[in-house]
């Protein structure tokens, strides 16, 4: 058995809604440790039974009742997953039932509607933003910075890539990110590639101990993951941010949702959600 409780995000579509709401709730419980598993596109009775079996297996393996966050809408599928050996939290019913009462209208249960796209124009814009984030990851294509709404800067493994992609998917923001490496941290000068875009820069920093932990998972026992190296890079990058008056955020204990929300507010890009 393990002390980590299993958490399942279950959806008939992408599960983004279940993940976003579920993670937001669990961040309120400091000191708790969870194993997360997302079950997407549970859109048939057969898949629902498989999901229930996986949840029940997690219960037996860990000896702790799993938590299930669901956005399933079809009753036959919903009932199967809800019968599993876990705490079943139904986001759809929690919100839709009061809305039905208020609007005097019944919901139309249709697979995939929980993450529907409002218009094809909005969908294309978000996909363009995602492609832009991927093409401009880790300083990949500085020639496109003119198109960027935002350029995230920070040391390697400080959360730039997941934040860039999250902002693209959920808000349609065109985000590039640029990793600051040793030779660029020796003084507090901005790299030449970033100077023309000073007004688009936002910094991410992280506590050295957490940075070491993340890097150890990728490159154990390396100079890159050594605590003294992490301490040096964080100290230098924060000095660079302060010297150049670049606003920055310590992401150590923050979720991606919290990071994105803070950045949108700080940069006045919060009107860009599509």
PDB file of C-alpha atoms in Angstrom, residues 81-269:
ATOM      1  CA  UNK A  81     -18.554   4.943 -13.124  1.00  0.00           C
ATOM      2  CA  UNK A  82     -20.491   6.291 -10.124  1.00  0.00           C
ATOM      3  CA  UNK A  83     -20.934   2.707  -8.866  1.00  0.00           C
ATOM      4  CA  UNK A  84     -17.172   2.288  -8.410  1.00  0.00           C
ATOM      5  CA  UNK A  85     -15.467   2.101  -5.019  1.00  0.00           C
ATOM      6  CA  UNK A  86     -14.595   5.778  -4.743  1.00  0.00           C
ATOM      7  CA  UNK A  87     -15.859   9.218  -3.768  1.00  0.00           C
ATOM      8  CA  UNK A  88     -17.708  10.272  -6.925  1.00  0.00           C
ATOM      9  CA  UNK A  89     -17.904  14.043  -7.436  1.00  0.00           C
ATOM     10  CA  UNK A  90     -20.175  14.955 -10.320  1.00  0.00           C
ATOM     11  CA  UNK A  91     -19.385  18.461 -11.552  1.00  0.00           C
ATOM     12  CA  UNK A  92     -22.090  18.395 -14.206  1.00  0.00           C
ATOM     13  CA  UNK A  93     -24.976  17.572 -11.890  1.00  0.00           C
ATOM     14  CA  UNK A  94     -23.711  19.993  -9.235  1.00  0.00           C
ATOM     15  CA  UNK A  95     -24.007  22.888 -11.667  1.00  0.00           C
ATOM     16  CA  UNK A  96     -26.658  21.761 -14.151  1.00  0.00           C
ATOM     17  CA  UNK A  97     -29.410  20.837 -11.680  1.00  0.00           C
ATOM     18  CA  UNK A  98     -29.637  24.360 -10.192  1.00  0.00           C
ATOM     19  CA  UNK A  99     -29.497  25.794 -13.719  1.00  0.00           C
ATOM     20  CA  UNK A 100     -32.370  23.555 -14.837  1.00  0.00           C
ATOM     21  CA  UNK A 101     -34.463  24.786 -11.925  1.00  0.00           C
ATOM     22  CA  UNK A 102     -33.632  28.417 -12.608  1.00  0.00           C
ATOM     23  CA  UNK A 103     -34.074  28.271 -16.389  1.00  0.00           C
ATOM     24  CA  UNK A 104     -37.106  25.980 -16.348  1.00  0.00           C
ATOM     25  CA  UNK A 105     -35.466  23.835 -19.004  1.00  0.00           C
ATOM     26  CA  UNK A 106     -33.932  20.375 -19.073  1.00  0.00           C
ATOM     27  CA  UNK A 107     -30.369  19.716 -20.141  1.00  0.00           C
ATOM     28  CA  UNK A 108     -29.600  17.915 -23.399  1.00  0.00           C
ATOM     29  CA  UNK A 109     -27.152  15.155 -22.473  1.00  0.00           C
ATOM     30  CA  UNK A 110     -24.753  14.784 -25.375  1.00  0.00           C
ATOM     31  CA  UNK A 111     -21.247  13.346 -25.335  1.00  0.00           C
ATOM     32  CA  UNK A 112     -18.528  15.951 -25.840  1.00  0.00           C
ATOM     33  CA  UNK A 113     -20.624  19.051 -25.137  1.00  0.00           C
ATOM     34  CA  UNK A 114     -18.751  19.816 -21.917  1.00  0.00           C
ATOM     35  CA  UNK A 115     -15.830  21.101 -23.932  1.00  0.00           C
ATOM     36  CA  UNK A 116     -17.539  22.451 -26.974  1.00  0.00           C
ATOM     37  CA  UNK A 117     -16.013  25.176 -29.104  1.00  0.00           C
ATOM     38  CA  UNK A 118     -18.051  28.341 -29.382  1.00  0.00           C
ATOM     39  CA  UNK A 119     -17.069  29.141 -32.967  1.00  0.00           C
ATOM     40  CA  UNK A 120     -14.704  27.793 -35.589  1.00  0.00           C
ATOM     41  CA  UNK A 121     -12.896  31.139 -35.505  1.00  0.00           C
ATOM     42  CA  UNK A 122     -12.153  30.760 -31.804  1.00  0.00           C
ATOM     43  CA  UNK A 123     -11.080  27.158 -32.318  1.00  0.00           C
ATOM     44  CA  UNK A 124      -8.651  28.092 -35.087  1.00  0.00           C
ATOM     45  CA  UNK A 125      -7.240  30.935 -32.994  1.00  0.00           C
ATOM     46  CA  UNK A 126      -6.535  28.612 -30.082  1.00  0.00           C
ATOM     47  CA  UNK A 127      -4.905  26.018 -32.332  1.00  0.00           C
ATOM     48  CA  UNK A 128      -2.747  28.745 -33.882  1.00  0.00           C
ATOM     49  CA  UNK A 129      -1.745  29.816 -30.374  1.00  0.00           C
ATOM     50  CA  UNK A 130      -0.834  26.239 -29.421  1.00  0.00           C
ATOM     51  CA  UNK A 131       1.248  25.797 -32.570  1.00  0.00           C
ATOM     52  CA  UNK A 132       2.964  29.101 -31.859  1.00  0.00           C
ATOM     53  CA  UNK A 133       3.804  28.004 -28.299  1.00  0.00           C
ATOM     54  CA  UNK A 134       5.314  24.737 -29.553  1.00  0.00           C
ATOM     55  CA  UNK A 135       7.296  26.400 -32.339  1.00  0.00           C
ATOM     56  CA  UNK A 136       8.649  29.012 -29.931  1.00  0.00           C
ATOM     57  CA  UNK A 137       9.448  26.699 -27.034  1.00  0.00           C
ATOM     58  CA  UNK A 138      12.873  27.116 -25.371  1.00  0.00           C
ATOM     59  CA  UNK A 139      13.934  29.942 -27.678  1.00  0.00           C
ATOM     60  CA  UNK A 140      13.175  27.827 -30.735  1.00  0.00           C
ATOM     61  CA  UNK A 141      12.283  30.611 -33.169  1.00  0.00           C
ATOM     62  CA  UNK A 142      13.120  34.119 -32.016  1.00  0.00           C
ATOM     63  CA  UNK A 143      12.212  35.463 -35.464  1.00  0.00           C
ATOM     64  CA  UNK A 144       8.537  35.104 -34.534  1.00  0.00           C
ATOM     65  CA  UNK A 145       8.697  37.168 -31.344  1.00  0.00           C
ATOM     66  CA  UNK A 146       6.979  40.061 -33.065  1.00  0.00           C
ATOM     67  CA  UNK A 147       3.806  37.937 -33.108  1.00  0.00           C
ATOM     68  CA  UNK A 148       4.037  37.026 -29.426  1.00  0.00           C
ATOM     69  CA  UNK A 149       1.622  38.488 -26.898  1.00  0.00           C
ATOM     70  CA  UNK A 150       3.953  37.352 -24.134  1.00  0.00           C
ATOM     71  CA  UNK A 151       7.481  35.931 -23.728  1.00  0.00           C
ATOM     72  CA  UNK A 152       8.149  33.886 -20.591  1.00  0.00           C
ATOM     73  CA  UNK A 153      11.747  33.878 -19.365  1.00  0.00           C
ATOM     74  CA  UNK A 154      13.450  31.873 -16.657  1.00  0.00           C
ATOM     75  CA  UNK A 155      15.968  29.130 -15.984  1.00  0.00           C
ATOM     76  CA  UNK A 156      15.511  25.642 -17.358  1.00  0.00           C
ATOM     77  CA  UNK A 157      12.666  23.635 -15.737  1.00  0.00           C
ATOM     78  CA  UNK A 158      10.985  26.607 -14.072  1.00  0.00           C
ATOM     79  CA  UNK A 159       7.592  25.892 -15.671  1.00  0.00           C
ATOM     80  CA  UNK A 160       7.809  27.968 -18.846  1.00  0.00           C
ATOM     81  CA  UNK A 161       6.638  25.325 -21.326  1.00  0.00           C
ATOM     82  CA  UNK A 162       3.524  24.026 -19.501  1.00  0.00           C
ATOM     83  CA  UNK A 163       2.488  27.597 -18.697  1.00  0.00           C
ATOM     84  CA  UNK A 164       2.905  28.627 -22.354  1.00  0.00           C
ATOM     85  CA  UNK A 165       0.783  25.731 -23.614  1.00  0.00           C
ATOM     86  CA  UNK A 166      -1.886  26.241 -20.935  1.00  0.00           C
ATOM     87  CA  UNK A 167      -2.246  29.929 -21.827  1.00  0.00           C
ATOM     88  CA  UNK A 168      -2.523  29.009 -25.502  1.00  0.00           C
ATOM     89  CA  UNK A 169      -5.146  26.289 -25.034  1.00  0.00           C
ATOM     90  CA  UNK A 170      -7.362  28.060 -22.521  1.00  0.00           C
ATOM     91  CA  UNK A 171      -6.904  31.710 -23.405  1.00  0.00           C
ATOM     92  CA  UNK A 172      -5.681  31.838 -27.002  1.00  0.00           C
ATOM     93  CA  UNK A 173      -2.594  33.823 -25.948  1.00  0.00           C
ATOM     94  CA  UNK A 174       0.449  33.634 -28.238  1.00  0.00           C
ATOM     95  CA  UNK A 175       3.277  32.781 -25.844  1.00  0.00           C
ATOM     96  CA  UNK A 176       6.958  32.201 -26.561  1.00  0.00           C
ATOM     97  CA  UNK A 177       9.410  31.124 -23.900  1.00  0.00           C
ATOM     98  CA  UNK A 178      13.150  31.653 -23.596  1.00  0.00           C
ATOM     99  CA  UNK A 179      15.500  29.735 -21.259  1.00  0.00           C
ATOM    100  CA  UNK A 180      18.246  31.780 -19.610  1.00  0.00           C
ATOM    101  CA  UNK A 181      21.450  29.717 -19.500  1.00  0.00           C
ATOM    102  CA  UNK A 182      24.697  30.061 -17.542  1.00  0.00           C
ATOM    103  CA  UNK A 183      26.512  32.437 -19.877  1.00  0.00           C
ATOM    104  CA  UNK A 184      23.485  34.766 -19.947  1.00  0.00           C
ATOM    105  CA  UNK A 185      23.323  34.824 -16.151  1.00  0.00           C
ATOM    106  CA  UNK A 186      26.881  35.986 -15.488  1.00  0.00           C
ATOM    107  CA  UNK A 187      25.743  39.584 -15.346  1.00  0.00           C
ATOM    108  CA  UNK A 188      22.348  41.243 -15.235  1.00  0.00           C
ATOM    109  CA  UNK A 189      22.173  42.201 -18.880  1.00  0.00           C
ATOM    110  CA  UNK A 190      19.292  41.075 -21.047  1.00  0.00           C
ATOM    111  CA  UNK A 191      20.348  38.752 -23.908  1.00  0.00           C
ATOM    112  CA  UNK A 192      20.471  40.608 -27.213  1.00  0.00           C
ATOM    113  CA  UNK A 193      17.638  38.477 -28.612  1.00  0.00           C
ATOM    114  CA  UNK A 194      15.312  39.708 -25.854  1.00  0.00           C
ATOM    115  CA  UNK A 195      16.168  43.412 -25.752  1.00  0.00           C
ATOM    116  CA  UNK A 196      13.767  44.462 -28.546  1.00  0.00           C
ATOM    117  CA  UNK A 197      10.906  42.725 -26.745  1.00  0.00           C
ATOM    118  CA  UNK A 198      11.462  44.053 -23.227  1.00  0.00           C
ATOM    119  CA  UNK A 199       7.787  45.030 -22.824  1.00  0.00           C
ATOM    120  CA  UNK A 200       6.611  41.487 -23.600  1.00  0.00           C
ATOM    121  CA  UNK A 201       8.784  39.745 -20.994  1.00  0.00           C
ATOM    122  CA  UNK A 202       7.513  38.056 -17.840  1.00  0.00           C
ATOM    123  CA  UNK A 203       9.787  36.072 -15.534  1.00  0.00           C
ATOM    124  CA  UNK A 204       9.261  32.764 -13.747  1.00  0.00           C
ATOM    125  CA  UNK A 205      11.406  31.716 -10.803  1.00  0.00           C
ATOM    126  CA  UNK A 206      11.360  28.770  -8.406  1.00  0.00           C
ATOM    127  CA  UNK A 207      12.921  27.780  -5.090  1.00  0.00           C
ATOM    128  CA  UNK A 208      16.321  26.085  -5.619  1.00  0.00           C
ATOM    129  CA  UNK A 209      15.404  22.945  -3.655  1.00  0.00           C
ATOM    130  CA  UNK A 210      12.316  22.368  -5.793  1.00  0.00           C
ATOM    131  CA  UNK A 211      14.287  23.091  -8.965  1.00  0.00           C
ATOM    132  CA  UNK A 212      16.869  20.507  -7.943  1.00  0.00           C
ATOM    133  CA  UNK A 213      14.134  17.947  -7.326  1.00  0.00           C
ATOM    134  CA  UNK A 214      12.654  18.509 -10.800  1.00  0.00           C
ATOM    135  CA  UNK A 215      16.043  18.379 -12.513  1.00  0.00           C
ATOM    136  CA  UNK A 216      17.065  15.236 -10.639  1.00  0.00           C
ATOM    137  CA  UNK A 217      14.133  13.424 -12.219  1.00  0.00           C
ATOM    138  CA  UNK A 218      15.469  14.329 -15.648  1.00  0.00           C
ATOM    139  CA  UNK A 219      19.255  14.200 -15.142  1.00  0.00           C
ATOM    140  CA  UNK A 220      20.143  12.518 -11.834  1.00  0.00           C
ATOM    141  CA  UNK A 221      23.604  13.117 -10.329  1.00  0.00           C
ATOM    142  CA  UNK A 222      24.448  15.776 -12.953  1.00  0.00           C
ATOM    143  CA  UNK A 223      25.929  19.259 -12.557  1.00  0.00           C
ATOM    144  CA  UNK A 224      22.666  20.527 -14.056  1.00  0.00           C
ATOM    145  CA  UNK A 225      20.762  19.067 -11.088  1.00  0.00           C
ATOM    146  CA  UNK A 226      23.251  19.935  -8.341  1.00  0.00           C
ATOM    147  CA  UNK A 227      21.824  22.105  -5.568  1.00  0.00           C
ATOM    148  CA  UNK A 228      24.651  24.655  -5.771  1.00  0.00           C
ATOM    149  CA  UNK A 229      24.003  25.057  -9.509  1.00  0.00           C
ATOM    150  CA  UNK A 230      20.274  25.552  -8.920  1.00  0.00           C
ATOM    151  CA  UNK A 231      20.993  28.085  -6.179  1.00  0.00           C
ATOM    152  CA  UNK A 232      23.365  29.994  -8.463  1.00  0.00           C
ATOM    153  CA  UNK A 233      20.921  30.117 -11.399  1.00  0.00           C
ATOM    154  CA  UNK A 234      17.965  31.216  -9.283  1.00  0.00           C
ATOM    155  CA  UNK A 235      20.008  33.908  -7.544  1.00  0.00           C
ATOM    156  CA  UNK A 236      21.311  35.238 -10.857  1.00  0.00           C
ATOM    157  CA  UNK A 237      18.029  35.140 -12.740  1.00  0.00           C
ATOM    158  CA  UNK A 238      16.203  37.023  -9.988  1.00  0.00           C
ATOM    159  CA  UNK A 239      18.946  39.653 -10.019  1.00  0.00           C
ATOM    160  CA  UNK A 240      18.487  39.972 -13.786  1.00  0.00           C
ATOM    161  CA  UNK A 241      14.733  40.396 -13.375  1.00  0.00           C
ATOM    162  CA  UNK A 242      15.153  43.091 -10.743  1.00  0.00           C
ATOM    163  CA  UNK A 243      17.873  44.959 -12.654  1.00  0.00           C
ATOM    164  CA  UNK A 244      15.760  45.080 -15.820  1.00  0.00           C
ATOM    165  CA  UNK A 245      12.485  45.726 -13.994  1.00  0.00           C
ATOM    166  CA  UNK A 246      10.877  42.565 -15.330  1.00  0.00           C
ATOM    167  CA  UNK A 247       7.927  41.435 -13.274  1.00  0.00           C
ATOM    168  CA  UNK A 248       8.302  37.841 -12.124  1.00  0.00           C
ATOM    169  CA  UNK A 249       6.517  35.171 -10.127  1.00  0.00           C
ATOM    170  CA  UNK A 250       7.755  32.414  -7.812  1.00  0.00           C
ATOM    171  CA  UNK A 251       5.939  29.316  -9.079  1.00  0.00           C
ATOM    172  CA  UNK A 252       7.204  26.870  -6.438  1.00  0.00           C
ATOM    173  CA  UNK A 253       3.888  26.162  -4.739  1.00  0.00           C
ATOM    174  CA  UNK A 254       1.491  27.281  -7.460  1.00  0.00           C
ATOM    175  CA  UNK A 255      -0.615  25.264  -9.893  1.00  0.00           C
ATOM    176  CA  UNK A 256      -0.542  25.964 -13.628  1.00  0.00           C
ATOM    177  CA  UNK A 257      -4.003  27.528 -13.301  1.00  0.00           C
ATOM    178  CA  UNK A 258      -2.776  29.909 -10.595  1.00  0.00           C
ATOM    179  CA  UNK A 259       0.337  30.845 -12.565  1.00  0.00           C
ATOM    180  CA  UNK A 260      -1.664  31.539 -15.730  1.00  0.00           C
ATOM    181  CA  UNK A 261      -4.284  33.619 -13.913  1.00  0.00           C
ATOM    182  CA  UNK A 262      -1.631  35.725 -12.190  1.00  0.00           C
ATOM    183  CA  UNK A 263       0.234  36.368 -15.450  1.00  0.00           C
ATOM    184  CA  UNK A 264      -2.926  37.335 -17.330  1.00  0.00           C
ATOM    185  CA  UNK A 265      -3.849  39.834 -14.646  1.00  0.00           C
ATOM    186  CA  UNK A 266      -0.342  41.244 -14.293  1.00  0.00           C
ATOM    187  CA  UNK A 267       0.088  41.718 -18.049  1.00  0.00           C
ATOM    188  CA  UNK A 268      -3.483  42.926 -18.725  1.00  0.00           C
ATOM    189  CA  UNK A 269      -3.997  39.994 -21.100  1.00  0.00           C
TER     190      UNK A 269
END
